[in-house]
Amino acid sequence: MKTLTLNPIAKVAGEVHLPGSKSISNRVLLLAALAEGTTFITNLLDSDDVKHMLNALTALGVSYKLSACRTKCEVHGLGGLFNHPHALTMFLGNAGTAMRPLTAALAASKVDITLTGEPRMYERPIGHLVDALRQLNAEISYLDNDGFPPLRIHGKALSGGKMQIDGSISSQFLTAVLMVAPLLDGDSEIDIIGELVSKPYIDITLALMQRFGVSVTHHDYKTFSIAGNQLYKSPGHWLVEGDASSASYFLAAAAIKGGSIKVTGIGKHAVQGDIHFADALAAMGADVAWGDDYIMVTRNQLNGIDRDYNAIPDAAMTIATTALFAKGPTVIRNVYNWRVKETDRLAAMATELRKVGAEVEEGHDYLKIVPPAQLKHASIATYNDHRMAMCFSLVALSDTPVTIEDPDCTAKTFPGYFDTFARLAL
Ligand SMILES: O=C(O)C1=C[C@@H](OP(=O)(O)O)[C@@H](O)[C@H](O)C1
Ligand SMILES: C=C(OP(=O)(O)O)C(=O)O
């Protein structure tokens, strides 16, 4: 297996122009495909998750032109749902932002489709979404284990109506239903069962739908109303914000061993909840400056903090390795759904943090991290989880090297991550 050893880095500083947001790239591609008109997308993310969405659109007959650098894309919208005459099988890797929204859109389209993915995708639940769509009479069956992909979808025109969606495991199920609801025949009313997780991702969905001409009303993320029989309308040009989750590694590096690092492509008005990772760093003691199109962090003494990170589950992983450099313990709370992402992230984080010397308590939905006096060199297993690889690069900001196993797994969202990280070392 390929490994990458990072030598100790004494200081970091510089500027990073962020690659486009994964969450926005895959949403915009799907909305642009369904919309009336042409959408000219710039700063599209070039990564595995986005390739899976693009490949799906190709298979479904959507016409688009991708630039040679793969960060510009002109999408010719269908002006409605998909319609494909032949049965298809589509491989969606481990991309939640492709699998979940496409399941809903395809269930309401005239298609006969099998959705497959990587082995880990078959362990990531999708039952709450399928249950919701079945309330509209969608025909979806499980090909292997109940509640998990692979799925067979006999798509057909669906009417909107009343639905209940369990929101306690993933917000992506609600995102999926919200995006298809305006295209259904008749209005939809959604009741959320349980407490909705990862709420800021719903704000991304609603903001993007709004830019495509569709409004949704909701009451405190508990009930959602969407008028049916609508069409999405292309907004014309679309600049994808920088990826706020990807920004977290650079901002944390500055907080630990800056110098200052400025990330550009996101700023104080960004739609992604993960920009609030910078607030968590500030609460730990880092100096944070915000602009319209940048966030800049400068090193200061970091102290451990105890917080609920349900709203920013991806960036919260970066807090776990930043905690190795803080004074006192750090507690990351209310992140049960880490267990159903690229790997069981609570277990993986606990195991790998212990390898570098931290004392870790792994709860059902939390992690308590007590930093060691001295970090140890370790070979870090990454579990085919891009964020494990990127988070543990921060260990090199000590006087100990760190070895990252399978560093190429960052391709899911950030293929050039280690080159960009290395450029910041002084
Ligand atoms: O909607 C999205 O773009 C995402 C929502 C989050 O998932 P959950 O809602 O499952 O927490 C996040 O972890 C994922 O990386 C992207
Ligand atoms: C959970 C993640 O991905 P997905 O979109 O596949 O859910 C992630 O990127 O951390």
Short mmCIF file of C-alpha atoms and ligand atoms in Angstrom, two decimals:
data_model
loop_
_atom_site.label_atom_id
_atom_site.label_comp_id
_atom_site.label_asym_id
_atom_site.label_seq_id
_atom_site.Cartn_x
_atom_site.Cartn_y
_atom_site.Cartn_z
CA MET A 1 0.00 0.00 0.00
CA LYS A 2 1.21 3.49 -0.81
CA THR A 3 2.17 5.66 2.17
CA LEU A 4 3.29 9.25 2.55
CA THR A 5 5.56 10.38 5.38
CA LEU A 6 5.36 14.05 6.28
CA ASN A 7 8.41 15.43 8.06
CA PRO A 8 8.02 17.86 10.93
CA ILE A 9 6.99 21.35 9.80
CA ALA A 10 8.27 24.26 11.93
CA LYS A 11 6.02 26.97 10.56
CA VAL A 12 3.29 27.49 7.96
CA ALA A 13 2.08 30.62 6.17
CA GLY A 14 0.57 31.63 2.86
CA GLU A 15 -2.60 31.76 0.83
CA VAL A 16 -4.78 28.98 -0.60
CA HIS A 17 -7.39 29.48 -3.27
CA LEU A 18 -9.89 26.79 -2.37
CA PRO A 19 -11.24 24.21 -4.81
CA GLY A 20 -15.01 24.40 -5.23
CA SER A 21 -17.37 23.06 -2.58
CA LYS A 22 -18.34 19.42 -3.04
CA SER A 23 -21.82 20.03 -1.60
CA ILE A 24 -22.48 22.95 -3.93
CA SER A 25 -20.87 21.36 -7.02
CA ASN A 26 -23.06 18.26 -6.92
CA ARG A 27 -26.22 20.19 -6.08
CA VAL A 28 -25.66 22.74 -8.85
CA LEU A 29 -24.94 20.03 -11.42
CA LEU A 30 -28.19 18.25 -10.62
CA LEU A 31 -30.31 21.40 -10.48
CA ALA A 32 -28.72 22.67 -13.71
CA ALA A 33 -29.52 19.35 -15.40
CA LEU A 34 -33.17 19.56 -14.32
CA ALA A 35 -33.55 23.28 -15.06
CA GLU A 36 -34.76 25.11 -18.11
CA GLY A 37 -31.85 26.88 -19.83
CA THR A 38 -28.07 26.67 -19.78
CA THR A 39 -25.97 27.05 -16.63
CA PHE A 40 -22.33 28.15 -16.87
CA ILE A 41 -20.58 26.81 -13.77
CA THR A 42 -17.12 28.00 -12.69
CA ASN A 43 -14.87 26.75 -9.86
CA LEU A 44 -16.58 23.36 -10.08
CA LEU A 45 -14.80 20.86 -7.85
CA ASP A 46 -12.70 18.31 -9.75
CA SER A 47 -12.82 15.23 -7.52
CA ASP A 48 -14.17 11.67 -7.44
CA ASP A 49 -17.52 12.62 -5.88
CA VAL A 50 -18.19 15.15 -8.63
CA LYS A 51 -17.03 12.72 -11.34
CA HIS A 52 -19.69 10.30 -10.14
CA MET A 53 -22.39 12.96 -10.54
CA LEU A 54 -21.08 13.95 -13.98
CA ASN A 55 -20.95 10.32 -15.11
CA ALA A 56 -24.53 9.83 -13.95
CA LEU A 57 -25.67 12.86 -15.92
CA THR A 58 -23.84 11.54 -19.01
CA ALA A 59 -25.57 8.15 -18.65
CA LEU A 60 -28.91 9.91 -18.35
CA GLY A 61 -28.37 11.80 -21.60
CA VAL A 62 -27.77 15.27 -20.13
CA SER A 63 -25.68 17.39 -22.46
CA TYR A 64 -22.83 19.35 -20.87
CA LYS A 65 -19.42 20.69 -21.84
CA LEU A 66 -16.62 20.34 -19.30
CA SER A 67 -13.48 22.47 -19.76
CA ALA A 68 -10.07 20.78 -20.08
CA CYS A 69 -9.23 21.79 -16.49
CA ARG A 70 -12.58 20.28 -15.40
CA THR A 71 -13.51 23.28 -13.25
CA LYS A 72 -15.82 24.95 -15.77
CA CYS A 73 -18.96 23.27 -16.98
CA GLU A 74 -21.74 24.40 -19.28
CA VAL A 75 -24.86 22.35 -18.55
CA HIS A 76 -27.79 22.27 -20.95
CA GLY A 77 -30.82 21.73 -18.77
CA LEU A 78 -33.55 19.24 -19.57
CA GLY A 79 -36.32 21.54 -18.36
CA GLY A 80 -37.75 18.79 -16.16
CA LEU A 81 -37.04 15.30 -14.88
CA PHE A 82 -34.99 12.56 -16.55
CA ASN A 83 -36.41 10.29 -19.21
CA HIS A 84 -34.28 7.40 -20.40
CA PRO A 85 -35.62 4.65 -22.69
CA HIS A 86 -33.28 1.79 -21.63
CA ALA A 87 -32.44 0.13 -18.34
CA LEU A 88 -29.17 1.46 -16.83
CA THR A 89 -26.74 0.66 -14.06
CA MET A 90 -24.92 3.60 -12.53
CA PHE A 91 -21.90 3.38 -10.22
CA LEU A 92 -21.80 6.24 -7.71
CA GLY A 93 -18.69 5.33 -5.71
CA ASN A 94 -19.07 6.51 -2.14
CA ALA A 95 -20.59 9.87 -2.99
CA GLY A 96 -23.49 10.57 -0.64
CA THR A 97 -24.21 13.82 -2.51
CA ALA A 98 -24.74 11.80 -5.71
CA MET A 99 -26.46 8.66 -4.33
CA ARG A 100 -29.08 10.36 -2.18
CA PRO A 101 -30.29 13.22 -4.44
CA LEU A 102 -30.22 11.01 -7.55
CA THR A 103 -32.31 8.34 -5.82
CA ALA A 104 -35.12 10.86 -5.31
CA ALA A 105 -34.84 12.47 -8.76
CA LEU A 106 -34.75 9.07 -10.52
CA ALA A 107 -37.67 7.67 -8.55
CA ALA A 108 -39.78 10.44 -10.07
CA SER A 109 -38.34 10.12 -13.61
CA LYS A 110 -39.22 7.72 -16.45
CA VAL A 111 -36.20 5.45 -15.98
CA ASP A 112 -35.30 1.92 -14.96
CA ILE A 113 -32.08 2.17 -13.01
CA THR A 114 -29.81 0.22 -10.70
CA LEU A 115 -27.65 2.37 -8.43
CA THR A 116 -24.43 0.77 -7.25
CA GLY A 117 -21.36 1.99 -5.38
CA GLU A 118 -18.24 1.09 -3.43
CA PRO A 119 -18.52 -1.55 -0.67
CA ARG A 120 -18.73 1.18 2.00
CA MET A 121 -21.71 2.73 0.21
CA TYR A 122 -23.55 -0.54 0.86
CA GLU A 123 -23.06 0.03 4.61
CA ARG A 124 -24.33 3.61 4.56
CA PRO A 125 -28.06 3.76 5.36
CA ILE A 126 -30.60 5.05 2.85
CA GLY A 127 -33.78 3.56 4.35
CA HIS A 128 -35.11 6.86 5.69
CA LEU A 129 -35.05 8.29 2.16
CA VAL A 130 -36.58 5.22 0.53
CA ASP A 131 -39.32 5.15 3.20
CA ALA A 132 -40.15 8.80 2.45
CA LEU A 133 -40.30 8.23 -1.32
CA ARG A 134 -42.44 5.13 -0.91
CA GLN A 135 -45.01 7.33 0.82
CA LEU A 136 -45.42 8.90 -2.65
CA ASN A 137 -45.73 5.41 -4.18
CA ALA A 138 -42.17 5.35 -5.52
CA GLU A 139 -41.01 1.90 -6.65
CA ILE A 140 -37.60 1.31 -5.14
CA SER A 141 -36.22 -2.06 -4.06
CA TYR A 142 -33.13 -3.13 -2.15
CA LEU A 143 -30.92 -5.53 -4.11
CA ASP A 144 -28.90 -6.68 -1.13
CA ASN A 145 -29.62 -5.61 2.46
CA ASP A 146 -32.85 -3.82 3.44
CA GLY A 147 -32.18 -0.15 4.09
CA PHE A 148 -28.93 0.03 2.10
CA PRO A 149 -27.77 0.37 -1.52
CA PRO A 150 -27.55 -1.10 -4.12
CA LEU A 151 -31.01 0.02 -5.22
CA ARG A 152 -33.25 -0.80 -8.15
CA ILE A 153 -35.49 2.10 -9.13
CA HIS A 154 -38.50 1.74 -11.41
CA GLY A 155 -39.03 5.45 -11.90
CA LYS A 156 -42.39 6.92 -12.83
CA ALA A 157 -44.26 10.21 -12.56
CA LEU A 158 -44.97 10.82 -8.88
CA SER A 159 -47.48 13.10 -7.22
CA GLY A 160 -46.50 15.24 -4.25
CA GLY A 161 -48.25 14.82 -0.96
CA LYS A 162 -47.69 14.44 2.76
CA MET A 163 -44.44 12.78 3.81
CA GLN A 164 -42.61 12.02 6.97
CA ILE A 165 -38.81 11.84 6.90
CA ASP A 166 -36.62 10.66 9.73
CA GLY A 167 -33.98 13.37 10.06
CA SER A 168 -31.84 11.79 12.76
CA ILE A 169 -29.15 10.12 10.61
CA SER A 170 -28.54 12.31 7.58
CA SER A 171 -29.78 15.62 6.22
CA GLN A 172 -29.06 14.36 2.70
CA PHE A 173 -32.38 12.46 2.67
CA LEU A 174 -34.33 15.67 3.17
CA THR A 175 -32.11 17.49 0.66
CA ALA A 176 -32.93 14.77 -1.89
CA VAL A 177 -36.69 15.06 -1.40
CA LEU A 178 -36.63 18.87 -1.33
CA MET A 179 -34.83 19.05 -4.67
CA VAL A 180 -37.31 16.81 -6.49
CA ALA A 181 -40.51 18.08 -4.79
CA PRO A 182 -41.10 21.17 -7.00
CA LEU A 183 -41.11 18.93 -10.09
CA LEU A 184 -43.84 16.61 -8.78
CA ASP A 185 -47.48 16.85 -9.71
CA GLY A 186 -49.06 18.57 -6.69
CA ASP A 187 -47.77 20.17 -3.50
CA SER A 188 -45.69 18.46 -0.84
CA GLU A 189 -45.68 18.79 2.94
CA ILE A 190 -42.81 17.20 4.83
CA ASP A 191 -42.77 16.47 8.56
CA ILE A 192 -39.39 15.72 10.09
CA ILE A 193 -39.33 12.89 12.61
CA GLY A 194 -36.75 13.30 15.33
CA GLU A 195 -34.21 16.12 15.48
CA LEU A 196 -32.81 16.96 12.05
CA VAL A 197 -29.01 16.57 11.92
CA SER A 198 -26.54 18.67 9.92
CA LYS A 199 -29.06 21.52 9.49
CA PRO A 200 -26.74 23.96 7.66
CA TYR A 201 -26.66 21.57 4.70
CA ILE A 202 -30.41 22.14 4.34
CA ASP A 203 -29.68 25.87 4.20
CA ILE A 204 -27.33 25.16 1.28
CA THR A 205 -30.08 23.20 -0.49
CA LEU A 206 -32.68 25.91 0.07
CA ALA A 207 -30.32 28.70 -1.01
CA LEU A 208 -29.47 26.89 -4.24
CA MET A 209 -33.10 26.02 -5.03
CA GLN A 210 -33.91 29.70 -4.52
CA ARG A 211 -31.26 30.71 -7.07
CA PHE A 212 -32.95 28.29 -9.49
CA GLY A 213 -36.27 30.07 -8.88
CA VAL A 214 -37.96 27.80 -6.31
CA SER A 215 -38.92 28.84 -2.77
CA VAL A 216 -39.51 26.48 0.14
CA THR A 217 -41.11 27.51 3.43
CA HIS A 218 -40.23 25.78 6.67
CA HIS A 219 -40.88 26.08 10.38
CA ASP A 220 -37.77 25.61 12.44
CA TYR A 221 -36.56 22.67 10.25
CA LYS A 222 -39.57 20.61 11.46
CA THR A 223 -42.06 21.05 8.61
CA PHE A 224 -41.37 21.99 5.01
CA SER A 225 -43.87 23.07 2.30
CA ILE A 226 -43.06 23.00 -1.40
CA ALA A 227 -45.44 23.87 -4.24
CA GLY A 228 -45.49 21.26 -7.02
CA ASN A 229 -45.77 21.61 -10.82
CA GLN A 230 -42.86 24.05 -10.98
CA LEU A 231 -39.79 24.27 -13.19
CA TYR A 232 -36.28 25.16 -12.14
CA LYS A 233 -34.88 28.06 -14.16
CA SER A 234 -31.17 28.38 -14.75
CA PRO A 235 -29.62 31.42 -13.06
CA GLY A 236 -27.17 31.66 -15.99
CA HIS A 237 -23.71 31.92 -14.47
CA TRP A 238 -22.76 30.19 -11.25
CA LEU A 239 -19.51 30.58 -9.31
CA VAL A 240 -19.09 27.70 -6.84
CA GLU A 241 -17.86 28.86 -3.42
CA GLY A 242 -14.62 27.38 -2.15
CA ASP A 243 -15.02 24.22 -0.09
CA ALA A 244 -15.35 25.23 3.57
CA SER A 245 -14.63 21.70 4.85
CA SER A 246 -11.40 21.61 2.82
CA ALA A 247 -10.51 25.04 4.23
CA SER A 248 -10.56 23.63 7.75
CA TYR A 249 -7.18 21.84 7.40
CA PHE A 250 -5.36 25.00 6.33
CA LEU A 251 -7.04 27.19 8.94
CA ALA A 252 -6.20 24.66 11.64
CA ALA A 253 -2.58 24.49 10.43
CA ALA A 254 -2.29 28.28 10.87
CA ALA A 255 -3.84 28.11 14.34
CA ILE A 256 -1.31 25.42 15.30
CA LYS A 257 1.89 26.61 13.58
CA GLY A 258 1.26 29.97 11.87
CA GLY A 259 2.23 32.56 10.66
CA SER A 260 -1.03 33.40 9.05
CA ILE A 261 -2.90 31.47 6.40
CA LYS A 262 -5.56 33.08 4.27
CA VAL A 263 -8.04 30.91 2.38
CA THR A 264 -9.88 32.60 -0.48
CA GLY A 265 -13.06 31.61 -2.30
CA ILE A 266 -15.19 31.71 0.87
CA GLY A 267 -15.89 34.51 3.31
CA LYS A 268 -18.31 35.81 5.87
CA HIS A 269 -21.33 35.54 3.52
CA ALA A 270 -20.65 31.94 2.41
CA VAL A 271 -23.64 29.61 2.37
CA GLN A 272 -21.74 26.62 3.82
CA GLY A 273 -22.15 25.98 7.53
CA ASP A 274 -18.59 24.66 7.72
CA ILE A 275 -17.23 28.23 7.65
CA HIS A 276 -18.16 28.19 11.35
CA PHE A 277 -15.22 25.90 11.93
CA ALA A 278 -13.32 29.20 12.09
CA ASP A 279 -15.51 30.24 15.06
CA ALA A 280 -14.54 27.02 16.83
CA LEU A 281 -10.87 27.81 16.22
CA ALA A 282 -11.45 31.33 17.58
CA ALA A 283 -13.11 29.82 20.67
CA MET A 284 -9.97 27.70 21.11
CA GLY A 285 -7.87 30.86 21.03
CA ALA A 286 -6.83 31.40 17.38
CA ASP A 287 -7.02 34.86 15.82
CA VAL A 288 -9.54 34.86 12.98
CA ALA A 289 -10.21 37.61 10.43
CA TRP A 290 -13.14 37.50 8.00
CA GLY A 291 -13.51 39.21 4.64
CA ASP A 292 -16.11 39.03 1.88
CA ASP A 293 -13.96 36.48 0.04
CA TYR A 294 -11.47 35.22 2.59
CA ILE A 295 -10.93 33.80 6.05
CA MET A 296 -7.55 34.31 7.66
CA VAL A 297 -6.25 32.59 10.77
CA THR A 298 -3.17 33.49 12.80
CA ARG A 299 -1.61 31.37 15.48
CA ASN A 300 -2.28 31.93 19.16
CA GLN A 301 -2.25 29.66 22.22
CA LEU A 302 -4.99 27.04 21.71
CA ASN A 303 -7.11 25.72 24.57
CA GLY A 304 -9.32 22.65 24.44
CA ILE A 305 -13.09 23.31 24.24
CA ASP A 306 -16.22 21.24 24.82
CA ARG A 307 -18.86 21.78 22.08
CA ASP A 308 -21.78 20.36 20.15
CA TYR A 309 -20.63 19.92 16.53
CA ASN A 310 -23.79 18.46 15.01
CA ALA A 311 -24.05 21.39 12.60
CA ILE A 312 -20.56 20.89 11.13
CA PRO A 313 -19.84 17.15 11.22
CA ASP A 314 -17.18 17.20 8.47
CA ALA A 315 -15.10 20.13 9.73
CA ALA A 316 -15.49 18.83 13.29
CA MET A 317 -13.10 16.01 12.38
CA THR A 318 -10.41 18.66 11.97
CA ILE A 319 -11.05 19.76 15.57
CA ALA A 320 -10.11 16.25 16.68
CA THR A 321 -6.54 16.51 15.38
CA THR A 322 -6.25 20.21 16.24
CA ALA A 323 -7.01 19.12 19.82
CA LEU A 324 -3.59 17.41 19.88
CA PHE A 325 -2.03 20.90 20.04
CA ALA A 326 -4.39 22.50 22.58
CA LYS A 327 -3.93 23.00 26.29
CA GLY A 328 -6.39 20.74 28.13
CA PRO A 329 -8.99 18.30 26.85
CA THR A 330 -11.33 18.82 23.90
CA VAL A 331 -14.79 17.26 23.65
CA ILE A 332 -16.56 16.86 20.30
CA ARG A 333 -20.25 16.20 21.05
CA ASN A 334 -23.38 15.10 19.19
CA VAL A 335 -21.71 13.54 16.16
CA TYR A 336 -23.33 10.09 16.20
CA ASN A 337 -23.64 10.13 12.41
CA TRP A 338 -19.83 10.08 12.09
CA ARG A 339 -20.42 6.34 12.43
CA VAL A 340 -22.23 6.06 9.08
CA LYS A 341 -19.99 8.18 6.88
CA GLU A 342 -16.89 7.10 4.88
CA THR A 343 -15.96 4.88 7.82
CA ASP A 344 -17.04 4.71 11.46
CA ARG A 345 -15.29 8.01 12.11
CA LEU A 346 -15.73 7.91 15.90
CA ALA A 347 -13.95 4.56 16.10
CA ALA A 348 -11.34 5.43 13.46
CA MET A 349 -10.49 8.79 15.05
CA ALA A 350 -10.20 7.26 18.51
CA THR A 351 -7.89 4.48 17.27
CA GLU A 352 -5.58 6.73 15.28
CA LEU A 353 -5.41 9.54 17.87
CA ARG A 354 -4.32 6.95 20.43
CA LYS A 355 -1.52 5.83 18.06
CA VAL A 356 0.04 9.32 18.21
CA GLY A 357 -0.19 9.32 22.00
CA ALA A 358 -3.51 10.99 22.87
CA GLU A 359 -5.76 9.68 25.60
CA VAL A 360 -9.19 9.25 24.01
CA GLU A 361 -12.64 8.45 25.36
CA GLU A 362 -15.00 7.26 22.62
CA GLY A 363 -18.67 7.63 23.51
CA HIS A 364 -21.78 6.62 21.57
CA ASP A 365 -21.88 10.09 19.97
CA TYR A 366 -18.84 11.95 21.29
CA LEU A 367 -15.08 11.94 21.54
CA LYS A 368 -13.01 13.31 24.41
CA ILE A 369 -9.37 13.94 23.52
CA VAL A 370 -6.61 14.60 26.04
CA PRO A 371 -3.47 15.68 24.20
CA PRO A 372 -0.16 13.98 25.04
CA ALA A 373 2.87 15.88 26.33
CA GLN A 374 4.79 14.56 23.32
CA LEU A 375 3.32 13.26 20.03
CA LYS A 376 4.61 9.90 18.74
CA HIS A 377 5.42 8.93 15.17
CA ALA A 378 2.79 6.52 13.87
CA SER A 379 1.55 5.03 10.62
CA ILE A 380 -2.01 6.32 10.34
CA ALA A 381 -4.65 4.04 8.81
CA THR A 382 -7.07 6.14 6.77
CA TYR A 383 -9.94 3.66 6.19
CA ASN A 384 -10.54 4.96 2.65
CA ASP A 385 -11.69 8.17 4.32
CA HIS A 386 -10.33 11.34 2.73
CA ARG A 387 -10.90 13.31 5.93
CA MET A 388 -8.87 10.90 8.06
CA ALA A 389 -5.93 11.45 5.68
CA MET A 390 -6.28 15.22 5.62
CA CYS A 391 -6.89 15.59 9.38
CA PHE A 392 -3.80 13.59 10.31
CA SER A 393 -1.53 15.70 8.07
CA LEU A 394 -1.73 18.22 10.95
CA VAL A 395 0.37 15.90 13.14
CA ALA A 396 3.40 16.99 11.07
CA LEU A 397 3.06 20.41 12.69
CA SER A 398 4.82 18.92 15.72
CA ASP A 399 8.43 17.83 16.10
CA THR A 400 7.44 14.29 15.02
CA PRO A 401 6.86 12.98 11.49
CA VAL A 402 3.60 11.29 10.55
CA THR A 403 3.00 8.53 8.00
CA ILE A 404 -0.31 8.60 6.14
CA GLU A 405 -1.46 5.31 4.63
CA ASP A 406 -3.22 5.45 1.25
CA PRO A 407 -2.88 9.24 0.88
CA ASP A 408 -4.64 9.12 -2.50
CA CYS A 409 -7.96 8.56 -0.76
CA THR A 410 -8.20 12.38 -0.59
CA ALA A 411 -9.34 12.15 -4.26
CA LYS A 412 -12.93 11.87 -3.00
CA THR A 413 -13.01 15.64 -2.43
CA PHE A 414 -9.46 17.05 -2.74
CA PRO A 415 -7.07 15.23 -5.11
CA GLY A 416 -4.25 17.78 -4.74
CA TYR A 417 -4.48 18.12 -0.98
CA PHE A 418 -0.97 17.05 0.04
CA ASP A 419 0.72 19.27 -2.58
CA THR A 420 -1.27 22.28 -1.41
CA PHE A 421 -0.47 21.47 2.23
CA ALA A 422 3.26 21.09 1.48
CA ARG A 423 3.37 24.52 -0.22
CA LEU A 424 2.42 26.20 3.06
CA ALA A 425 5.45 24.84 4.96
CA LEU A 426 8.20 27.43 5.50
O1 LIG B 1 -25.62 17.59 1.94
C1 LIG B 1 -24.40 17.57 1.90
O2 LIG B 1 -23.75 18.11 0.97
C2 LIG B 1 -23.65 16.91 2.98
C3 LIG B 1 -24.27 16.70 4.20
C4 LIG B 1 -23.56 16.11 5.35
O3 LIG B 1 -24.02 14.78 5.53
P1 LIG B 1 -25.15 14.36 6.63
O4 LIG B 1 -26.35 15.18 6.41
O5 LIG B 1 -25.33 12.92 6.33
O6 LIG B 1 -24.52 14.62 7.98
C5 LIG B 1 -22.05 16.09 5.15
O7 LIG B 1 -21.44 15.25 6.12
C6 LIG B 1 -21.68 15.61 3.76
O8 LIG B 1 -20.28 15.59 3.58
C7 LIG B 1 -22.24 16.54 2.73
C1 LIG B 2 -19.58 12.56 4.70
C2 LIG B 2 -18.96 12.95 3.60
O1 LIG B 2 -19.33 12.64 2.33
P1 LIG B 2 -20.71 12.20 1.63
O2 LIG B 2 -21.09 13.38 0.79
O3 LIG B 2 -20.38 11.01 0.84
O4 LIG B 2 -21.73 11.96 2.71
C3 LIG B 2 -17.74 13.80 3.69
O5 LIG B 2 -17.33 14.34 2.63
O6 LIG B 2 -17.15 13.94 4.77
#
